[in-house]
PDB file of C-alpha atoms in Angstrom:
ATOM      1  CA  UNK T  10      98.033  96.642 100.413  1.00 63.00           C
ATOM      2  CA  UNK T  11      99.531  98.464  97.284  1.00 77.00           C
ATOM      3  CA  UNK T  12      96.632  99.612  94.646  1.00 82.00           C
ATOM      4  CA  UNK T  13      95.999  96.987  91.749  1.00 82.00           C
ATOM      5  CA  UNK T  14      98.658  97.358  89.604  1.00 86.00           C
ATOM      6  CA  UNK T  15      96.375  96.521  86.426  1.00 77.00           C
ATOM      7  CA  UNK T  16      94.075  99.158  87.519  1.00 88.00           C
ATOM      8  CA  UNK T  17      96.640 101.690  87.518  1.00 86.00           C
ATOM      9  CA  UNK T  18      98.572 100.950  84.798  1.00 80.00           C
ATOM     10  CA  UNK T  19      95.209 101.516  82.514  1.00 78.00           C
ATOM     11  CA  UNK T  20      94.389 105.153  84.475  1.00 81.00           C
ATOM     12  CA  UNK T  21      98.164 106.331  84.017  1.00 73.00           C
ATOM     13  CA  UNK T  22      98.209 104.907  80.098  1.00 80.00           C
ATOM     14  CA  UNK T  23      94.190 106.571  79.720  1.00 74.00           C
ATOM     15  CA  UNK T  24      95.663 110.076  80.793  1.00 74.00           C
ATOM     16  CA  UNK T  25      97.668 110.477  77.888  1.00 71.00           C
ATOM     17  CA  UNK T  26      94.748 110.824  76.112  1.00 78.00           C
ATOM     18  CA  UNK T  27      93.052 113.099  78.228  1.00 75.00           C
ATOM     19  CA  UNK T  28      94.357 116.566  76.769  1.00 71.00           C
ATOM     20  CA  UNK T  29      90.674 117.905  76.075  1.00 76.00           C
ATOM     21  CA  UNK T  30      89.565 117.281  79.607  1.00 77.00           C
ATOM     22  CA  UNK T  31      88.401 120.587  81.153  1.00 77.00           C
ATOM     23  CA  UNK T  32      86.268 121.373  84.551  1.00 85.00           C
ATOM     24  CA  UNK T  33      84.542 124.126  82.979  1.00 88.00           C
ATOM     25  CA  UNK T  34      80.243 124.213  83.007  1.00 87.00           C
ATOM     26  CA  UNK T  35      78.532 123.378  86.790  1.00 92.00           C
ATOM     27  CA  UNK T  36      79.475 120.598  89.231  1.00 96.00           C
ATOM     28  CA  UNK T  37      77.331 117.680  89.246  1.00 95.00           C
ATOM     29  CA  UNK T  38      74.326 117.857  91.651  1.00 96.00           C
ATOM     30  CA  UNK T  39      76.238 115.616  93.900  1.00 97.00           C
ATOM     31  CA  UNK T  40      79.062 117.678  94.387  1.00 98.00           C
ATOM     32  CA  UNK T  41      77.044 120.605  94.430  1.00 98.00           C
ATOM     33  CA  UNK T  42      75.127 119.205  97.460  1.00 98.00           C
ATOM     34  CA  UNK T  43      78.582 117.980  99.182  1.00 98.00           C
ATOM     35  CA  UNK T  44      79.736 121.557  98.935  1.00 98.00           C
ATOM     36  CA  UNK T  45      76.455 123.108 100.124  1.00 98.00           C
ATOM     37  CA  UNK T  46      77.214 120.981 103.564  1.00 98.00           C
ATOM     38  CA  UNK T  47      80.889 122.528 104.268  1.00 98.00           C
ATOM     39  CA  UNK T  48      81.970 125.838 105.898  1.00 97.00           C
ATOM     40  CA  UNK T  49      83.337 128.644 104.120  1.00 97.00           C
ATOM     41  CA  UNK T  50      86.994 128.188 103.630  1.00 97.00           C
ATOM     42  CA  UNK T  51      86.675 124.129 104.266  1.00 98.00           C
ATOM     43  CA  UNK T  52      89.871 122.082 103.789  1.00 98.00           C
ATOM     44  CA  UNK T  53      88.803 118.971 101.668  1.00 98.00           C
ATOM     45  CA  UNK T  54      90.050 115.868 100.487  1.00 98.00           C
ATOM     46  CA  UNK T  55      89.178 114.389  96.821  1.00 98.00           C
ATOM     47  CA  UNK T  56      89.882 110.607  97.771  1.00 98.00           C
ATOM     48  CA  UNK T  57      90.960 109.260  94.608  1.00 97.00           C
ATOM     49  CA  UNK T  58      90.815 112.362  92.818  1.00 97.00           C
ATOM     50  CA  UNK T  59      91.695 111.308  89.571  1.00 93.00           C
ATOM     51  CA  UNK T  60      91.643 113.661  86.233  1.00 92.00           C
ATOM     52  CA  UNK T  61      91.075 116.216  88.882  1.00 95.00           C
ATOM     53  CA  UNK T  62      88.099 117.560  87.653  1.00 96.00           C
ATOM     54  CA  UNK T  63      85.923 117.884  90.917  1.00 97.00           C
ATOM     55  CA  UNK T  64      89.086 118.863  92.368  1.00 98.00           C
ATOM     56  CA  UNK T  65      89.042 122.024  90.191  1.00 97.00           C
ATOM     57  CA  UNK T  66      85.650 122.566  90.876  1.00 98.00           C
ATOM     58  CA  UNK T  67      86.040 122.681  94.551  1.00 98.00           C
ATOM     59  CA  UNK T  68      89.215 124.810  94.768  1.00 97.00           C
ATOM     60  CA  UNK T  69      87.128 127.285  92.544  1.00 97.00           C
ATOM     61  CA  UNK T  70      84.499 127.677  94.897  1.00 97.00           C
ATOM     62  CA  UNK T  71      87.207 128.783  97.582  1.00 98.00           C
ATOM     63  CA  UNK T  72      87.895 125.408  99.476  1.00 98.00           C
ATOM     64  CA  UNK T  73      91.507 124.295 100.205  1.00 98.00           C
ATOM     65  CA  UNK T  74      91.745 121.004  98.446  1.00 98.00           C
ATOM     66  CA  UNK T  75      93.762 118.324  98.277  1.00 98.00           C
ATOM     67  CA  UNK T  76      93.585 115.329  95.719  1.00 98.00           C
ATOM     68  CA  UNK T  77      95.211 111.803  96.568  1.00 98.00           C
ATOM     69  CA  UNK T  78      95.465 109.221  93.778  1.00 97.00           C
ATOM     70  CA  UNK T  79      97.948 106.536  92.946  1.00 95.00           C
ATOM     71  CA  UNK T  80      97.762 106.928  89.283  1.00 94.00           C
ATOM     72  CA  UNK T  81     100.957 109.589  88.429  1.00 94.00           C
ATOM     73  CA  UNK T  82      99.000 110.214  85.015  1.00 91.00           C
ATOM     74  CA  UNK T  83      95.747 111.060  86.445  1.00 92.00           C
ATOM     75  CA  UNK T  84      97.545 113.513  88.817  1.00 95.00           C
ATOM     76  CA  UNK T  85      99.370 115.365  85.954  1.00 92.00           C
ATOM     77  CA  UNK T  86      96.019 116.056  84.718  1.00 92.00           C
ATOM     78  CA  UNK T  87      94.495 117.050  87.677  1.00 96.00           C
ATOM     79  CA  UNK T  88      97.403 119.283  88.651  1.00 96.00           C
ATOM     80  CA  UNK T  89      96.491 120.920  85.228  1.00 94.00           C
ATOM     81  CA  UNK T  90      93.006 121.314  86.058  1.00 95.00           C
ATOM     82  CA  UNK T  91      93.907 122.408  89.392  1.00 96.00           C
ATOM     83  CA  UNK T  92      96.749 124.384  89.606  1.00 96.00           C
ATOM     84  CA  UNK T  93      95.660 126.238  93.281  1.00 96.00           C
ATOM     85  CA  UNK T  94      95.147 122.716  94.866  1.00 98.00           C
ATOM     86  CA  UNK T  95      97.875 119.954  96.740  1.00 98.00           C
ATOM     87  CA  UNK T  96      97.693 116.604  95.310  1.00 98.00           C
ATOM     88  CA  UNK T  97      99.451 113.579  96.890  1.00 97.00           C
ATOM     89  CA  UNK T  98     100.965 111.036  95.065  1.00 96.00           C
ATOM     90  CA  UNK T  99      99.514 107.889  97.292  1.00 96.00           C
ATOM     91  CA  UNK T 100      97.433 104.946  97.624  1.00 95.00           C
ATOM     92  CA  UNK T 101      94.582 105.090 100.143  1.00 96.00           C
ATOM     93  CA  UNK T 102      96.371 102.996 102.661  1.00 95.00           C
ATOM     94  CA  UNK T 103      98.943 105.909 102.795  1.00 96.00           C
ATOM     95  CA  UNK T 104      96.159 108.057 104.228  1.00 97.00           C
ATOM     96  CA  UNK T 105      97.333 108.934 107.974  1.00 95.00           C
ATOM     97  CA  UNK T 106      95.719 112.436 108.313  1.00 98.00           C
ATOM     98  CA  UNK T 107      93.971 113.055 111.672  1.00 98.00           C
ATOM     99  CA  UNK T 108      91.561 115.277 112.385  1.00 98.00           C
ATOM    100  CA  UNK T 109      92.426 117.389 109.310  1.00 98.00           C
ATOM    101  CA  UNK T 110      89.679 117.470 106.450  1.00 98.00           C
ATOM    102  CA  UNK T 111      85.806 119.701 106.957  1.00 98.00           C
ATOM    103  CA  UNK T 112      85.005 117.085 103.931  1.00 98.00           C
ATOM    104  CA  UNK T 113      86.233 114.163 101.907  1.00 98.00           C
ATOM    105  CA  UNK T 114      85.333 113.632  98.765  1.00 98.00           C
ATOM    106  CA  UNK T 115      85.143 109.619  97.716  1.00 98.00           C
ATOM    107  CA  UNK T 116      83.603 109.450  94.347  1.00 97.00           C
ATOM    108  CA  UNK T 117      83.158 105.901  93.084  1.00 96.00           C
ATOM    109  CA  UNK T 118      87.114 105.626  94.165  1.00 96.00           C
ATOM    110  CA  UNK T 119      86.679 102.701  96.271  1.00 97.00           C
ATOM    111  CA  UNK T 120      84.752 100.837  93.795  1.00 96.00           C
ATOM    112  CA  UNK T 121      88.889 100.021  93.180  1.00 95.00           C
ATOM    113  CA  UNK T 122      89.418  98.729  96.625  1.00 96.00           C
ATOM    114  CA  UNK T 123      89.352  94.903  97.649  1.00 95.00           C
ATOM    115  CA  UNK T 124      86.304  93.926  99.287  1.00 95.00           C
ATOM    116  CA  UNK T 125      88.354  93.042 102.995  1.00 96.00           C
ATOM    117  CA  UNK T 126      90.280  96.539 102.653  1.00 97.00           C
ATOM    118  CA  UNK T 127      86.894  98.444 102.831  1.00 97.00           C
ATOM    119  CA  UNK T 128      86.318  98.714 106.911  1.00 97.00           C
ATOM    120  CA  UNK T 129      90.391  99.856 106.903  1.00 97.00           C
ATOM    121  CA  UNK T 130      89.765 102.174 104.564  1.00 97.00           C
ATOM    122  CA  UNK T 131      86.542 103.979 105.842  1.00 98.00           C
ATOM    123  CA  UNK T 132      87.982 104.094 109.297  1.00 98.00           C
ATOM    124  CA  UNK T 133      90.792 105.999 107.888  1.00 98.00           C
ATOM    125  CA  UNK T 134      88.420 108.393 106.410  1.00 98.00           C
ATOM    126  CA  UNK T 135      86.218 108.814 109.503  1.00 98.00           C
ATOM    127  CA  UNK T 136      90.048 109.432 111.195  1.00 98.00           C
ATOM    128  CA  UNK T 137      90.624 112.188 109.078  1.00 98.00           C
ATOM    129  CA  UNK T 138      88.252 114.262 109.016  1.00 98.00           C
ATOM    130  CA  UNK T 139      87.106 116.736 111.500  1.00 98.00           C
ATOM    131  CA  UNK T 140      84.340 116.596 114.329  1.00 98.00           C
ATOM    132  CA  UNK T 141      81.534 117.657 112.389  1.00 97.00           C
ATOM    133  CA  UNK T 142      83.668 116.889 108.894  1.00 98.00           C
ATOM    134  CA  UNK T 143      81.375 115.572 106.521  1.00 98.00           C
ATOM    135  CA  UNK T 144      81.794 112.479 103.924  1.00 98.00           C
ATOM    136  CA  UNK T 145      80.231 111.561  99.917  1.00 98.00           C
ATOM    137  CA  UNK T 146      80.784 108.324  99.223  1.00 98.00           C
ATOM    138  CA  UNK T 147      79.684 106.366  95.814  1.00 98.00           C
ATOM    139  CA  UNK T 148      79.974 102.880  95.273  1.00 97.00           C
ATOM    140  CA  UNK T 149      78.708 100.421  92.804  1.00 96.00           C
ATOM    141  CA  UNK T 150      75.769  98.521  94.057  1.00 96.00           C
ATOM    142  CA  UNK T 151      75.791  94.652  93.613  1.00 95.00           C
ATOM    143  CA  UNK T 152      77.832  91.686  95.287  1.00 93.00           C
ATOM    144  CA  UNK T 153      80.922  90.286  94.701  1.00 93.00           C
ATOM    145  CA  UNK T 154      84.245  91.409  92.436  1.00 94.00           C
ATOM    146  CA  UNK T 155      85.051  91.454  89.144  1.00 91.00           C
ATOM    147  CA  UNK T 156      87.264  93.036  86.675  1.00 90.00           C
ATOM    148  CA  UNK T 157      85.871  94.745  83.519  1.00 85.00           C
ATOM    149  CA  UNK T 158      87.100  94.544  79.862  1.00 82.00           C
ATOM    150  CA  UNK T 159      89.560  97.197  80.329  1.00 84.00           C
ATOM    151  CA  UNK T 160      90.914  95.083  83.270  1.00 86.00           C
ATOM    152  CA  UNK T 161      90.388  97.198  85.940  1.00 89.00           C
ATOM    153  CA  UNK T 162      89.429  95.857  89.263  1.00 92.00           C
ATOM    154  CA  UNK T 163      86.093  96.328  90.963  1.00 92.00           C
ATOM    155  CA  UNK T 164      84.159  95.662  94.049  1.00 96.00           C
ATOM    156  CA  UNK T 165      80.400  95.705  94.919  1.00 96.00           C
ATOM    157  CA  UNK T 166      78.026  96.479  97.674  1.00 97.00           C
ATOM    158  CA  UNK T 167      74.923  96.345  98.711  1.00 97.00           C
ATOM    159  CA  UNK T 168      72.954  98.893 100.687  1.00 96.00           C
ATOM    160  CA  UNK T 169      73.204  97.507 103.329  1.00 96.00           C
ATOM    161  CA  UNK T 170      76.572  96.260 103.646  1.00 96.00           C
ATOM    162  CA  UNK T 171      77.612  99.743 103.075  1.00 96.00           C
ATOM    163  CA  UNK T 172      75.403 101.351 105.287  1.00 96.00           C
ATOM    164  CA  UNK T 173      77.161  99.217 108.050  1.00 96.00           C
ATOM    165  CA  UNK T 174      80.744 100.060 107.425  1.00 97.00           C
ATOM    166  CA  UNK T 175      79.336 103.845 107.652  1.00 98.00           C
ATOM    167  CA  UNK T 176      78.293 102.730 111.050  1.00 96.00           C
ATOM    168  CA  UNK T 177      79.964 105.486 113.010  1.00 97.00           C
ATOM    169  CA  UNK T 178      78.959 107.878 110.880  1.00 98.00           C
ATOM    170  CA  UNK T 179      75.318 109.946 111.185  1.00 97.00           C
ATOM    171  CA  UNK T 180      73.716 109.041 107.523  1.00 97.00           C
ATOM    172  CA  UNK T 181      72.537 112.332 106.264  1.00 98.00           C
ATOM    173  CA  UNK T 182      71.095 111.542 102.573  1.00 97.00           C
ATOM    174  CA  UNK T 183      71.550 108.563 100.274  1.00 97.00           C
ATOM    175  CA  UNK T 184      70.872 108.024  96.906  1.00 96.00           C
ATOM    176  CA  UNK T 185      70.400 105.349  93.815  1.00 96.00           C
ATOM    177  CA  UNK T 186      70.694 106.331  90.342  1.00 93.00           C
ATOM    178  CA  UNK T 187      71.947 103.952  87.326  1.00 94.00           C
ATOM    179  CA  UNK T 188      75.618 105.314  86.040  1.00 86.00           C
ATOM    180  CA  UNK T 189      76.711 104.092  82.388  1.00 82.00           C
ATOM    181  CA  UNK T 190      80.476 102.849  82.096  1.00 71.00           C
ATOM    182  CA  UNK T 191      82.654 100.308  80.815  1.00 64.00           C
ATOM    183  CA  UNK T 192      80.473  97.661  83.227  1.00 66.00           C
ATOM    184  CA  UNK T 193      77.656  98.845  81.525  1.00 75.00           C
ATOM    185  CA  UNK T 194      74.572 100.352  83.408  1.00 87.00           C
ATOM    186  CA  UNK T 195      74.800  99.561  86.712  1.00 89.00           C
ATOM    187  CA  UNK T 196      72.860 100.606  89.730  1.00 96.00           C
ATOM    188  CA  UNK T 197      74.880 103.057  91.830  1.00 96.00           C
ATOM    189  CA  UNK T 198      74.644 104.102  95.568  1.00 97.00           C
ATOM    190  CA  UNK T 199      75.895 108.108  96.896  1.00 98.00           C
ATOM    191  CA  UNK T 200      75.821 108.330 100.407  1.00 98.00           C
ATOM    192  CA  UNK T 201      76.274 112.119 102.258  1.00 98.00           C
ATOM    193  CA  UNK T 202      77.329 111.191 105.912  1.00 98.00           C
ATOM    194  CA  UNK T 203      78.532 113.156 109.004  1.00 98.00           C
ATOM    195  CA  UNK T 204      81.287 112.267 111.767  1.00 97.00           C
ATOM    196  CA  UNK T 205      79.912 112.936 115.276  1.00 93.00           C
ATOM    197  CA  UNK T 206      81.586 115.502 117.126  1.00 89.00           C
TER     198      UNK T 206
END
């Protein structure tokens, strides 16, 4: 299934506007822990990578990153902000990599997903990375899909509906915090997990 074509057409129009974007200051504490988990060196994956911001921040502590995103927009800023990194022009059903990544990197990227594509797409992940290769994952907590005003699409989850599609991976911290956006405030989920080896 091809990415939402609404979706994408508002990221690739939204990066024009995006020439003060920078990755300077400190990674957010969630990406700080995600980092903390991988080996020196680590090739990673920013699923859905975006403006490229926690791309930068990776490739700046010394991983080898890659960003994948469907939006060609979003990539030209992220290739800005991350000039040492490989970025893939791609929708997450192009992902094919096998055994490749220490660490993926899915922040609230899925939230974009169909509801049915979700078990597809997490296999996929736990195919690509490693033994031993760890995974973030955020998602918006809730049920059901919706689009917001800026008509981009979204999916929810609960708990423990996403616990379950992380079944064959070993659940090694998970968090809830409230994130503000165009949705409004809305209860999110971050979820550090580990494929066997």
């Amino acid at each position: 299934m091809r990415p939402d074509p609404d979706t994408i057409a508002f990221y690739n129009t939204a990066a024009a506007r995006m020439t003060d974007v920078t990755a300077e200051g400190p990674p957010s504490p969630a990406l700080a822990a995600f980092m903390a988990l991988l080996p020196e060196g680590a090739q990673v994956l920013d699923f859905g990578c975006g403006h490229g911001i926690a791309t930068a921040q990776m490739s700046w502590a010394g991983f080898r990153v890659t960003g994948l995103d469907a939006s060609r927009g979003l990539l030209s800023v992220a290739r800005r902000l991350a000039p040492d990194a490989a970025f893939l022009e791609a929708s997450f059903d192009d992902l094919r990599a096998t055994a490749t990544y220490n660490g993926i990197w899915a922040n609230f990227a899925l939230v974009h997903a169909p509801r049915a594509t979700l078990p597809a797409h997490i296999a996929r992940l736990h195919t690509a990375l490693k033994p031993n290769g760890v995974l973030h994952l955020s998602m918006i907590l809730g049920s059901g899909e919706e689009r917001d005003s800026l008509q981009r699409a979204y999916t929810y989850v609960t708990e423990a509906e996403l616990t379950a599609l992380l079944g064959d991976f070993d659940i090694l911290a998970s968090e809830t915090d409230v994130k503000s956006g165009a949705l409004g405030n809305h209860p999110v989920i971050r979820i550090r997990a580990r494929r066997g080896p």
